mmCIF file of C-alpha atoms and ligand atoms in Angstrom:
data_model
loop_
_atom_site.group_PDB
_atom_site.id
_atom_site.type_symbol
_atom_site.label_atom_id
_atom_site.label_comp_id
_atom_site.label_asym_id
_atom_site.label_seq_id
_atom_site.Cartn_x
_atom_site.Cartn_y
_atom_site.Cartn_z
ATOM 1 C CA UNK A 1050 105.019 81.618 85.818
ATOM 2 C CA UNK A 1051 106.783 84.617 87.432
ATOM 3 C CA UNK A 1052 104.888 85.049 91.591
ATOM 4 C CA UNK A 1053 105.143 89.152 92.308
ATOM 5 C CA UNK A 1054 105.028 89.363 95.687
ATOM 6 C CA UNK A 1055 104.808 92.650 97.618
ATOM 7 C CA UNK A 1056 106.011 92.451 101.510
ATOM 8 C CA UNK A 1057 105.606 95.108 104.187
ATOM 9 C CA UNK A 1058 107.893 94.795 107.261
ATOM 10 C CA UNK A 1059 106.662 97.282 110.581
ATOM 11 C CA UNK A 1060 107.597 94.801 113.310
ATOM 12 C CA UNK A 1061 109.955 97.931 115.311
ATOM 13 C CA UNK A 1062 110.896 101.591 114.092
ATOM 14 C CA UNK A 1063 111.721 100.822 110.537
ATOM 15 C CA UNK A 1064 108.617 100.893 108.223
ATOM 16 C CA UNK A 1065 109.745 98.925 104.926
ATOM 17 C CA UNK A 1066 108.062 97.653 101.590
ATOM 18 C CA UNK A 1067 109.755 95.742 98.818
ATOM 19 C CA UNK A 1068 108.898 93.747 95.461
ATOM 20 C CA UNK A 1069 110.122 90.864 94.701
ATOM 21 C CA UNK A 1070 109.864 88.807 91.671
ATOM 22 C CA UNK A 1071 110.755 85.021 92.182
ATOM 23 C CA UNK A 1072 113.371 85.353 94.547
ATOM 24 C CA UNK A 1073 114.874 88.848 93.219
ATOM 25 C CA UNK A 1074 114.141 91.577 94.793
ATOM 26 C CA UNK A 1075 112.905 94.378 92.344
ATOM 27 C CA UNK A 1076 112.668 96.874 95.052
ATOM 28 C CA UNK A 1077 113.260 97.608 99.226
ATOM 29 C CA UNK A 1078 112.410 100.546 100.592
ATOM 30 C CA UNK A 1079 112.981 101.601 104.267
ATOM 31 C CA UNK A 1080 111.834 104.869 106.205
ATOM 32 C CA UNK A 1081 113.565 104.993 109.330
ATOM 33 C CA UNK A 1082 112.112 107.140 112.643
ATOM 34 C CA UNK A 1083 114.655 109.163 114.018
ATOM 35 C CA UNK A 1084 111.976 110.669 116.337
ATOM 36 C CA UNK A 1085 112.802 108.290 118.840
ATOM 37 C CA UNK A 1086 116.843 109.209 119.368
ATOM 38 C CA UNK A 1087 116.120 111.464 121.881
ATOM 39 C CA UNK A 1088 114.671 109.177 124.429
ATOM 40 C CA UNK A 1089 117.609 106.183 124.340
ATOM 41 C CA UNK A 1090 114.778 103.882 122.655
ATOM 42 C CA UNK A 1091 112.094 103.442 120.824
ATOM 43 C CA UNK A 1092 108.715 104.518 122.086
ATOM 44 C CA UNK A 1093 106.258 102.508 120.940
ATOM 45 C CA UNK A 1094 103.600 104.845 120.466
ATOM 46 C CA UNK A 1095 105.644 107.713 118.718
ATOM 47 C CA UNK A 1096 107.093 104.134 116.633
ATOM 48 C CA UNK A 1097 103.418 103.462 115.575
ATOM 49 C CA UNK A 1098 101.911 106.755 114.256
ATOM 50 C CA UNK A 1099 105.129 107.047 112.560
ATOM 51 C CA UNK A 1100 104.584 103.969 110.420
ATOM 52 C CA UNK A 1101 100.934 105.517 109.868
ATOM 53 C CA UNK A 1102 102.467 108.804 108.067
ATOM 54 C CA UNK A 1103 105.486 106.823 106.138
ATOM 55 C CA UNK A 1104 103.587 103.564 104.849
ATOM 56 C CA UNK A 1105 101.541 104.809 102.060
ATOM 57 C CA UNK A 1106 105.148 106.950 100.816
ATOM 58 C CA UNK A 1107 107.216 103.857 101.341
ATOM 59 C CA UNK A 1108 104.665 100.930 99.197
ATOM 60 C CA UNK A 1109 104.449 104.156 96.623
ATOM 61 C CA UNK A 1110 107.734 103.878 96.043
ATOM 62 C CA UNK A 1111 108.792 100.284 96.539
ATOM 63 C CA UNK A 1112 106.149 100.127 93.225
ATOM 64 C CA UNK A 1113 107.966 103.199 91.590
ATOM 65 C CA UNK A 1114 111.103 101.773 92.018
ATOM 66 C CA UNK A 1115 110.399 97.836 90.970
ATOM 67 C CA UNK A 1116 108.367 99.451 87.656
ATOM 68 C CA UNK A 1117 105.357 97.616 88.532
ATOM 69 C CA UNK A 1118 101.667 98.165 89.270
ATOM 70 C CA UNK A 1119 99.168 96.853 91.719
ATOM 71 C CA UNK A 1120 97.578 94.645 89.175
ATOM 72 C CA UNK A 1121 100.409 92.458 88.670
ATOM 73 C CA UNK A 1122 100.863 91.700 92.418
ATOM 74 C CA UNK A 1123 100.173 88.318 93.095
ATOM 75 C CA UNK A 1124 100.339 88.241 96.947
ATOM 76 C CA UNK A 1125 100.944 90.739 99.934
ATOM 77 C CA UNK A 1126 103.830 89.112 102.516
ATOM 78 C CA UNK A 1127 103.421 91.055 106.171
ATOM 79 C CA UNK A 1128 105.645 90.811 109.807
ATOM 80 C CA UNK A 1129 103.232 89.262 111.534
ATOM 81 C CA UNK A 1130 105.442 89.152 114.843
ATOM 82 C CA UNK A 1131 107.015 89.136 117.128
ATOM 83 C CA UNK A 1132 107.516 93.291 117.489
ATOM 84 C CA UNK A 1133 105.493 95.887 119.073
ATOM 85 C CA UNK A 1134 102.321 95.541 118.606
ATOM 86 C CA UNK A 1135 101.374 99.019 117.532
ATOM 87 C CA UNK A 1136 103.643 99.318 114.812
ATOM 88 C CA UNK A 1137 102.983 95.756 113.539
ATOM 89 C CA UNK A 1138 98.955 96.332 113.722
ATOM 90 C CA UNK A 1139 99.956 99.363 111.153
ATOM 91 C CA UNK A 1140 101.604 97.245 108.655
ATOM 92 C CA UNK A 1141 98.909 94.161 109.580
ATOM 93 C CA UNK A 1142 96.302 96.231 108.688
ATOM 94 C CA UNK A 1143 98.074 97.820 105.446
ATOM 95 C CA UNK A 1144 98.797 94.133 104.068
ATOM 96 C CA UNK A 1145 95.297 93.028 104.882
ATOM 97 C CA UNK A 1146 93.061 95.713 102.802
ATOM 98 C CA UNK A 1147 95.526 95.539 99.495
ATOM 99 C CA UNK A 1148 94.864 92.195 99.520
ATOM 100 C CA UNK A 1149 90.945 92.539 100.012
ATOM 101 C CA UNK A 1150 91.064 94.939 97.696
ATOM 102 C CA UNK A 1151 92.977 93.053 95.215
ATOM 103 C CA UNK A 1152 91.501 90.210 95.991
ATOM 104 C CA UNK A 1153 95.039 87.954 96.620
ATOM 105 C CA UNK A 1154 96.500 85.897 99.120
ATOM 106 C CA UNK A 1155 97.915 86.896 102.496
ATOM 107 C CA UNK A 1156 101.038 85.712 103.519
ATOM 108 C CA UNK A 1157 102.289 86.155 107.455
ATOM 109 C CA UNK A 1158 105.723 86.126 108.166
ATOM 110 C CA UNK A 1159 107.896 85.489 111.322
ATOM 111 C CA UNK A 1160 110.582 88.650 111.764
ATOM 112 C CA UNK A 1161 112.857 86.349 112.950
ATOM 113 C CA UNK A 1162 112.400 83.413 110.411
ATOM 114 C CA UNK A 1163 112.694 86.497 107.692
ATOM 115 C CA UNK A 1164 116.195 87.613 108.890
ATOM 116 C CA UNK A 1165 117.210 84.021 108.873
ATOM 117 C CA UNK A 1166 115.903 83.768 104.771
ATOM 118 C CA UNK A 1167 117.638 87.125 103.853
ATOM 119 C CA UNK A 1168 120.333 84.882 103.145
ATOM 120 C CA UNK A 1169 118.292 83.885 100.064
ATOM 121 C CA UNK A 1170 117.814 87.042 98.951
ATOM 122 C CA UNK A 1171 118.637 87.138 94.776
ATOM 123 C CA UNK A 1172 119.782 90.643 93.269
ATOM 124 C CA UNK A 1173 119.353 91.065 89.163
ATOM 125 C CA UNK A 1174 122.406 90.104 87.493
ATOM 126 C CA UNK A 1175 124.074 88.508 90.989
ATOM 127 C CA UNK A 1176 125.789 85.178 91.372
ATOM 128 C CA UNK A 1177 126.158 85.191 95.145
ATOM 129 C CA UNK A 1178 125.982 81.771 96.633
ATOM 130 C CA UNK A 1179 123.644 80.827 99.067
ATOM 131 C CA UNK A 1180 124.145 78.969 102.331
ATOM 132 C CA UNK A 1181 123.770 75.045 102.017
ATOM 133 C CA UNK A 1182 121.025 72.960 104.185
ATOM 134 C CA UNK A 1183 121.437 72.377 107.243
ATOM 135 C CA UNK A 1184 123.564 75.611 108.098
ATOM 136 C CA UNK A 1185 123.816 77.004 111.843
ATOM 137 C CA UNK A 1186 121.887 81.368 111.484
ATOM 138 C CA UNK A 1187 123.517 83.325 114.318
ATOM 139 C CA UNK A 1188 120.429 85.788 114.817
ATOM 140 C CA UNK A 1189 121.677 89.108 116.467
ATOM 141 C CA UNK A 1190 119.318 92.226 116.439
ATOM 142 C CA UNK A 1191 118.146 94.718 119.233
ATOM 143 C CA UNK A 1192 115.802 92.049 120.467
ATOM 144 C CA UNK A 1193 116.911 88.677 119.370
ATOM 145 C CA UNK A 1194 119.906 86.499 119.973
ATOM 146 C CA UNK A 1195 119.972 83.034 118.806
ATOM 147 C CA UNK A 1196 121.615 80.039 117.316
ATOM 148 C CA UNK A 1197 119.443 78.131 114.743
ATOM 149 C CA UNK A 1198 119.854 75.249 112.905
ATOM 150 C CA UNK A 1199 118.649 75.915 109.392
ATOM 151 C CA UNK A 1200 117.457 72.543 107.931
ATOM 152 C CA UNK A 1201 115.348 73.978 104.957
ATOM 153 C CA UNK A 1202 114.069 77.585 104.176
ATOM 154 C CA UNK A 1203 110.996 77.193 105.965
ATOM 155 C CA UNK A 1204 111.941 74.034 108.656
ATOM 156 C CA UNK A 1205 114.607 75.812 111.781
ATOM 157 C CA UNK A 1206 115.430 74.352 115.091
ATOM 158 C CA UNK A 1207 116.630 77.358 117.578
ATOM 159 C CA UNK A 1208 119.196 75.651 119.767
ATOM 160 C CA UNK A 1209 120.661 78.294 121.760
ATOM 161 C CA UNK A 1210 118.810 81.870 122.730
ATOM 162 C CA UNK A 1211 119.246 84.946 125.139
ATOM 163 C CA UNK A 1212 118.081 83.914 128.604
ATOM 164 C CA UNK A 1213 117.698 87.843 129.275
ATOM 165 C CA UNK A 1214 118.810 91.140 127.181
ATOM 166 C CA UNK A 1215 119.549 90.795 123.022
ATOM 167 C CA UNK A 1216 123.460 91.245 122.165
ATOM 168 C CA UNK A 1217 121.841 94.832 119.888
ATOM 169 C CA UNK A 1218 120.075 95.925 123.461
ATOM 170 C CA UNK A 1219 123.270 94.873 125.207
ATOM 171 C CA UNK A 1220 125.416 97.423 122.792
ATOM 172 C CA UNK A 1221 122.272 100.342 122.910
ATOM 173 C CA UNK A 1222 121.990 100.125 127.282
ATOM 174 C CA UNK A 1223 125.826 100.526 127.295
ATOM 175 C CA UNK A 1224 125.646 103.294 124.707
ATOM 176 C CA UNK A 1225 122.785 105.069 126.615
ATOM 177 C CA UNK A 1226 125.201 104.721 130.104
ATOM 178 C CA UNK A 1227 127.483 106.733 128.645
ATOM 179 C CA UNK A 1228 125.194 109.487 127.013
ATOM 180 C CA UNK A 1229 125.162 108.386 123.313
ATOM 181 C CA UNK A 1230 122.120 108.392 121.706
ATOM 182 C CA UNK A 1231 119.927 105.746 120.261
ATOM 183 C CA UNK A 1232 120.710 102.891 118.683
ATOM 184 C CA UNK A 1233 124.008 102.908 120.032
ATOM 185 C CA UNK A 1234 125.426 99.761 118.478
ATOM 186 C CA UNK A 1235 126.596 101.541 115.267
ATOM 187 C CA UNK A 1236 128.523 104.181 117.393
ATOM 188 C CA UNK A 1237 130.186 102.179 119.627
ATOM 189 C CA UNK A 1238 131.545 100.097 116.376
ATOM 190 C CA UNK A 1239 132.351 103.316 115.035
ATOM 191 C CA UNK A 1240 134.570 104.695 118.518
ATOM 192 C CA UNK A 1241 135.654 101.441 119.128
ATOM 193 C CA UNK A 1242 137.836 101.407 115.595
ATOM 194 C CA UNK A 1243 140.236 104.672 117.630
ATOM 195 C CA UNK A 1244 140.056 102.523 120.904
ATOM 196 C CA UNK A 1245 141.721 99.144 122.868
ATOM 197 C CA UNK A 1246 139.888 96.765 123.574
ATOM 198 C CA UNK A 1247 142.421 95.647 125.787
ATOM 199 C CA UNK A 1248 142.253 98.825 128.015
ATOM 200 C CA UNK A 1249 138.938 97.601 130.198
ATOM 201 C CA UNK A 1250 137.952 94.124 131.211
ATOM 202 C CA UNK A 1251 133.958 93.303 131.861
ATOM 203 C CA UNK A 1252 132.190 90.057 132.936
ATOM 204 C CA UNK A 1253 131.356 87.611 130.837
ATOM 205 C CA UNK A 1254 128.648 85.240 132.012
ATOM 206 C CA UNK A 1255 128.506 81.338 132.268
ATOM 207 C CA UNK A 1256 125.398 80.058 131.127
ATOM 208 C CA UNK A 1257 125.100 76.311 129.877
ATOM 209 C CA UNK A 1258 124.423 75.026 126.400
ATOM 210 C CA UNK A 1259 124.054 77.369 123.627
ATOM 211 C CA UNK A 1260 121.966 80.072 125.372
ATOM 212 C CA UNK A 1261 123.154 83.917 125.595
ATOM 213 C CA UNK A 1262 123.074 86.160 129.032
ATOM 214 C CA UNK A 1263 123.889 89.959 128.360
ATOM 215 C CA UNK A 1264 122.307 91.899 131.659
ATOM 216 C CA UNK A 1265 125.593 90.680 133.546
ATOM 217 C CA UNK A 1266 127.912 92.318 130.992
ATOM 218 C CA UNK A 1267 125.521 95.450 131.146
ATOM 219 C CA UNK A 1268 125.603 95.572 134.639
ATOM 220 C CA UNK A 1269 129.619 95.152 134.930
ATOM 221 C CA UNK A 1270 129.699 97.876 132.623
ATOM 222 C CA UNK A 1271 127.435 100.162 134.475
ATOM 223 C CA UNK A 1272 129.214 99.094 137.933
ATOM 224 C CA UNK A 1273 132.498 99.977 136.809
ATOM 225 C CA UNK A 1274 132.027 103.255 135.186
ATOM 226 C CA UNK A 1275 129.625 104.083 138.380
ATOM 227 C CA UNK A 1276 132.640 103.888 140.310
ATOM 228 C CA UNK A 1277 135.287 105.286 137.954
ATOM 229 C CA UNK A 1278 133.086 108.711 137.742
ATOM 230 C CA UNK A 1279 133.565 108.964 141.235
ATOM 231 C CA UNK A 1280 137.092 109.727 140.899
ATOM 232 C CA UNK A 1281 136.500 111.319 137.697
ATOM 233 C CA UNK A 1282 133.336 112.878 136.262
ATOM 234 C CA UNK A 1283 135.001 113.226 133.006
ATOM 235 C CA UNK A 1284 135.831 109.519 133.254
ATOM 236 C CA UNK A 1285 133.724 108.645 129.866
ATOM 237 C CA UNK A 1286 134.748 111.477 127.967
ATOM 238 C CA UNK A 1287 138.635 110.858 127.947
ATOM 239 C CA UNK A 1288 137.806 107.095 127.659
ATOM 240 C CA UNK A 1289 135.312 106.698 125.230
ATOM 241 C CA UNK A 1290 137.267 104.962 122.573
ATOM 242 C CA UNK A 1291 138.192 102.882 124.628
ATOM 243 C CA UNK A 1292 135.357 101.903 126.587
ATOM 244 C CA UNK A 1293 133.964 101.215 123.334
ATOM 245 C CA UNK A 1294 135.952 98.526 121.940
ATOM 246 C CA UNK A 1295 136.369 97.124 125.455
ATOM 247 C CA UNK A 1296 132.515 96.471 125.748
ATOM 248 C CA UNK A 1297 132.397 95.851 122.382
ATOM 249 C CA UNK A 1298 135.375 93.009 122.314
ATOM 250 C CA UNK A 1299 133.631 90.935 124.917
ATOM 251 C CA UNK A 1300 130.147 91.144 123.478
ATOM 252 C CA UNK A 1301 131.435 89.698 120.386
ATOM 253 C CA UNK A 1302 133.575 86.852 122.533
ATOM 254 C CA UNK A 1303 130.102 85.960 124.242
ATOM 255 C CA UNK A 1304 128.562 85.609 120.850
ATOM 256 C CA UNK A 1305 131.397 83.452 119.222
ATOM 257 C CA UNK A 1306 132.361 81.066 122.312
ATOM 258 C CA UNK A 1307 128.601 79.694 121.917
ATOM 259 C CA UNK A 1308 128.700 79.848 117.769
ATOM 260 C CA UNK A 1309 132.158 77.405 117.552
ATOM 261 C CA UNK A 1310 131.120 75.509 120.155
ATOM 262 C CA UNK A 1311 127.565 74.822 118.510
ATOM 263 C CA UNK A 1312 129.385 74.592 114.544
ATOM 264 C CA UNK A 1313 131.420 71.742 116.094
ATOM 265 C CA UNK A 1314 129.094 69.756 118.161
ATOM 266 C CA UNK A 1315 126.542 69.756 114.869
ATOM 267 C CA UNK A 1316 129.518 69.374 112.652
ATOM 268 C CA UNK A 1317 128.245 72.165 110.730
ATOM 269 C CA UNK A 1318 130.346 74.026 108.334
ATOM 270 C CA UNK A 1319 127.894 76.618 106.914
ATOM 271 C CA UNK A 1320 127.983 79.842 109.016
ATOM 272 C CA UNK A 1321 125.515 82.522 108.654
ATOM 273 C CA UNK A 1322 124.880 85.664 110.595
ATOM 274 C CA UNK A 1323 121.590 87.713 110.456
ATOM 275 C CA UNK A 1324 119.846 90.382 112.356
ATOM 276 C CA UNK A 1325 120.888 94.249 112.905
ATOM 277 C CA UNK A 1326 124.355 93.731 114.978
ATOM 278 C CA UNK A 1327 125.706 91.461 112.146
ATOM 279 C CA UNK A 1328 126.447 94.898 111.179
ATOM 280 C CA UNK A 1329 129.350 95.189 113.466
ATOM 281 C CA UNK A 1330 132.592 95.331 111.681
ATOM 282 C CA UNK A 1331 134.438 93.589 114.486
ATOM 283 C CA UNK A 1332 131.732 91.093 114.712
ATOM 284 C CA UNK A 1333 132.282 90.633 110.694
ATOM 285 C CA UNK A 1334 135.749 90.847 110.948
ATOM 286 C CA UNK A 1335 135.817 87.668 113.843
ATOM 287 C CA UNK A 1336 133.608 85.553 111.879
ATOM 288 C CA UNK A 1337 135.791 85.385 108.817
ATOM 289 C CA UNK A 1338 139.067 84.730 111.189
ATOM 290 C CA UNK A 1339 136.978 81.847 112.192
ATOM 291 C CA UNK A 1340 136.073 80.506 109.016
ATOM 292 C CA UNK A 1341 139.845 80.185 108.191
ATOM 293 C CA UNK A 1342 140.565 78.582 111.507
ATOM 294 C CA UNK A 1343 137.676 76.021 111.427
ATOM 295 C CA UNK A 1344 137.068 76.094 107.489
ATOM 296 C CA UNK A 1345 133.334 77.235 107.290
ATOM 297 C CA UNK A 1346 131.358 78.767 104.589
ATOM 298 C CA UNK A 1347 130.461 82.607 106.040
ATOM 299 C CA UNK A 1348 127.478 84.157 104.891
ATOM 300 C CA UNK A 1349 126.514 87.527 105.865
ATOM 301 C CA UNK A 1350 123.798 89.555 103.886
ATOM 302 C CA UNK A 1351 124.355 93.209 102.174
ATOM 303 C CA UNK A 1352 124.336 95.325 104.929
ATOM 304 C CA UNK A 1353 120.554 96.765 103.572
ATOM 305 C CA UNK A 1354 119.109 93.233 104.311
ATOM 306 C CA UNK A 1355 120.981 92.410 107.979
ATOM 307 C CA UNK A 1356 118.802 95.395 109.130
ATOM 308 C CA UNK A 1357 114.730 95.694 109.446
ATOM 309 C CA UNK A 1358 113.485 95.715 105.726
ATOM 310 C CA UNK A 1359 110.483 94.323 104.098
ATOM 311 C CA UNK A 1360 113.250 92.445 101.258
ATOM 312 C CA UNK A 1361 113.742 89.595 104.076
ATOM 313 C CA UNK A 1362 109.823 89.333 104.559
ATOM 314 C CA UNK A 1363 109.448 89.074 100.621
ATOM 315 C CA UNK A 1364 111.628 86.334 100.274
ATOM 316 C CA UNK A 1365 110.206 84.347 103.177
ATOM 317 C CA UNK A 1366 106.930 85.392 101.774
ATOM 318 C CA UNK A 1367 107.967 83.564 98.175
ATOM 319 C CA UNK A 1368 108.992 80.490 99.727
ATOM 320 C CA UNK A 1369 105.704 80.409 101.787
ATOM 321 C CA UNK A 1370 103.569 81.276 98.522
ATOM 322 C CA UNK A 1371 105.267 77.832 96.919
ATOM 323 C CA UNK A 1372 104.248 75.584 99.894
ATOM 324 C CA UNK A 1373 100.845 77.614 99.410
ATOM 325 C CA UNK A 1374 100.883 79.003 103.722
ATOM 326 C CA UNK A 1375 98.496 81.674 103.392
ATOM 327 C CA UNK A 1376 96.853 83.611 106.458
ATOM 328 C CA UNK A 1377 93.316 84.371 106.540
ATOM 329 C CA UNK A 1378 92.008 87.975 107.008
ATOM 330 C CA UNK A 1379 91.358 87.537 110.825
ATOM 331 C CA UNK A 1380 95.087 87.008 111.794
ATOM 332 C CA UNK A 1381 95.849 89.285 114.194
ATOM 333 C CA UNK A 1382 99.783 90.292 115.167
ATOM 334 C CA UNK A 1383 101.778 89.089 118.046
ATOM 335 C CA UNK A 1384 104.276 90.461 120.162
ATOM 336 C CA UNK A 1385 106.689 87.840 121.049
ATOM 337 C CA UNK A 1386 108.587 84.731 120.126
ATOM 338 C CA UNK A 1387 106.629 81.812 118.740
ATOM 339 C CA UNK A 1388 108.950 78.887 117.761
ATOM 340 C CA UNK A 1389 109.368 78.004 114.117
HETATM 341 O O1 KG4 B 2648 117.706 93.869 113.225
HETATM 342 P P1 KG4 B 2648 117.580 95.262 113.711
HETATM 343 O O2 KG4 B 2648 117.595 96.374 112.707
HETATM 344 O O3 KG4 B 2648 116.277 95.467 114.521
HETATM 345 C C1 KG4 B 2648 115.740 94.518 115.378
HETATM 346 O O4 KG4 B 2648 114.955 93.681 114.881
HETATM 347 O O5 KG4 B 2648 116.107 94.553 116.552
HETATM 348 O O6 KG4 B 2648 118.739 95.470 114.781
HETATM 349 C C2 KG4 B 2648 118.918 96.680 115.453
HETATM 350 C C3 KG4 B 2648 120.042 96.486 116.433
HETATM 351 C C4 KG4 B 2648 120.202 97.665 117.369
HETATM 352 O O7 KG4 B 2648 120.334 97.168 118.683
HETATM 353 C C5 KG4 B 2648 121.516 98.320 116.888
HETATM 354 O O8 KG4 B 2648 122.223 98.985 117.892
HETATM 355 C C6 KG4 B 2648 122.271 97.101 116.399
HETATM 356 O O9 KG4 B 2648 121.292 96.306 115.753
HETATM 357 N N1 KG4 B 2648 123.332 97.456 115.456
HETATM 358 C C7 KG4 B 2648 124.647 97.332 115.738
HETATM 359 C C8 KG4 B 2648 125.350 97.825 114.618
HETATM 360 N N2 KG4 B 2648 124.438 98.229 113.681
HETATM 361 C C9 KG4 B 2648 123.208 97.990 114.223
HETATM 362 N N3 KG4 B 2648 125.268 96.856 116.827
HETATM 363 C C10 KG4 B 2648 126.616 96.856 116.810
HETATM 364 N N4 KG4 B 2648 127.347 97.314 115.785
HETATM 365 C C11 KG4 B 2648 126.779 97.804 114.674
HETATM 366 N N5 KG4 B 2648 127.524 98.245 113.655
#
């Protein structure tokens, strides 16, 4: 029997729906908010009436797109958490009345567990191969970094975590220092592809075990360019390019010291990366040098399911639908980390 499952993701800025059938995705939908670029962030409140006026548009057309109805949806998958509160409580509250009104299951679903299973995503007519059990997820986004042992697709073990900012909020503080607007990881990937990385050096911190610390390497940054504008107040203008793929060279160090270093004390040669800054073409570009130095298995998604989208809560949602984990209608969202 084919399970239908449709998933809404709301956990940030991004307000997604998707159908999947099985584990192929029939549709995935995303409405970004650009309201917020303005203000170097997201505001929460502006994020959550957005997600009010784009959800009904977005599940209309997630069902438009996959060719199927309401009828033949056999359970609704939701973000649960961890996120802002406000915009999850929008798609919380979606999930919960189709199914009432439908009368199907609810399935919750972890944001974080559901970028690690986007590796599992299946597109009609692929062949891609998915990661083997146990594989080692390094989880980047604007407000996640960790290292996770993956030991099945709903069992993880996070062994390593950020101790302060995310590597994505490390890349959108530095942007915002030097007057780019929000998110600022995609345009310091894009200015750091004229720069060198060579040109500026920035701290790197020394934390133990397989934990992450970005607020020194934001600071350093800040510092130096404080000082620099001193001297010159078009300091960031000439430099940019370079500044750029300077920051951007030793956030991507930080993050791979602590991945080789955890692949070879687990003796784990499936590598995935998830989350928004798996974007990063440098980021991308180290991993694969890697696998050819230390022969591992690389999996990064399609660049539509590294970033927020309800496809990576529909496949989590299948997988939970098998081991039969539904929610009950009084679940209410949460804001941050619970451990898997
Ligand atoms: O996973 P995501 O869409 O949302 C969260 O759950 O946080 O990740 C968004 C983060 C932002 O911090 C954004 O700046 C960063 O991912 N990001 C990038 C790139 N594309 C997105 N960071 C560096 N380089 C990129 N190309």
């Amino acid at each position: 029997m084919s399970i239908v499952i449709l998933a809404i993701e709301s956990s940030c800025d991004d307000t997604s729906a998707s159908i999947i059938k099985n584990s192929t995705i029939l549709s995935n939908v995303t409405a970004a908010q650009h309201v917020h670029e303005e203000y170097g962030g997201v505001v929460p409140e502006l994020a959550s009436r957005a997600h009010q006026q784009n959800i009904i548009p977005v599940v209309d057309k997630a069902f438009k797109d996959a060719g199927v109805t309401g009828d033949e949806i056999n359970a609704v998958a939701f973000t649960r958490g961890p996120g802002l509160l406000g915009s999850l409580l929008v798609g919380t509250s979606f999930a919960k009345g189709f199914a009432l009104a439908k009368n199907i299951p609810l399935i919750e679903v972890d944001h974080l567990q559901a970028h690690v299973l986007a590796h599992f995503i299946e597109e009609p007519g692929s062949d891609k191969k998915p990661p083997q059990f146990p594989f080692l997820c390094l989880l980047v986004s604007g407000g996640n970094s960790q290292i996770i042992i993956v030991k099945e697709h709903l069992k993880m073990e996070i062994i390593g975590e950020t101790i302060d900012d995310a590597a994505g909020e490390a890349f959108d503080k530095c942007a915002k220092i030097m007057g780019l607007p929000y998110p600022g990881g995609p345009l310091i990937d894009k200015y750091a592809k004229k720069g060198d990385s060579e040109a500026f050096k920035f701290n790197k911190p020394n934390i133990p075990d397989f934990n992450y610390s970005f607020s020194g390497v934001k600071t350093s940054f800040l510092y130096s360019l404080r000082d620099r504008i001193k001297e010159n107040p078009n300091f960031i203008t000439e430099n940019l390019n370079d500044l750029c793929a300077s920051l951007q060279k030793t956030i991507i160090e930080i993050l791979m010291d602590k991945l080789i270093k955890a692949a070879k004390k687990y003796s784990i040669k499936d590598i995935a990366v998830a989350g928004g800054v798996s974007a990063n073409s440098e980021l991308r570009k180290a991993v694969n040098r890697e696998a050819v130095k230390q022969g591992w298995n690389t999996h990064i998604p399609k660049f539509e399911y590294t970033t927020d989208n309800a496809a990576m809560v529909a496949i989590t949602g299948y997988y939970k639908y098998l081991n039969k984990q539904f929610a009950g209608q009084e679940l209410a969202p949460y804001a941050r980390i619970k451990n898997r």
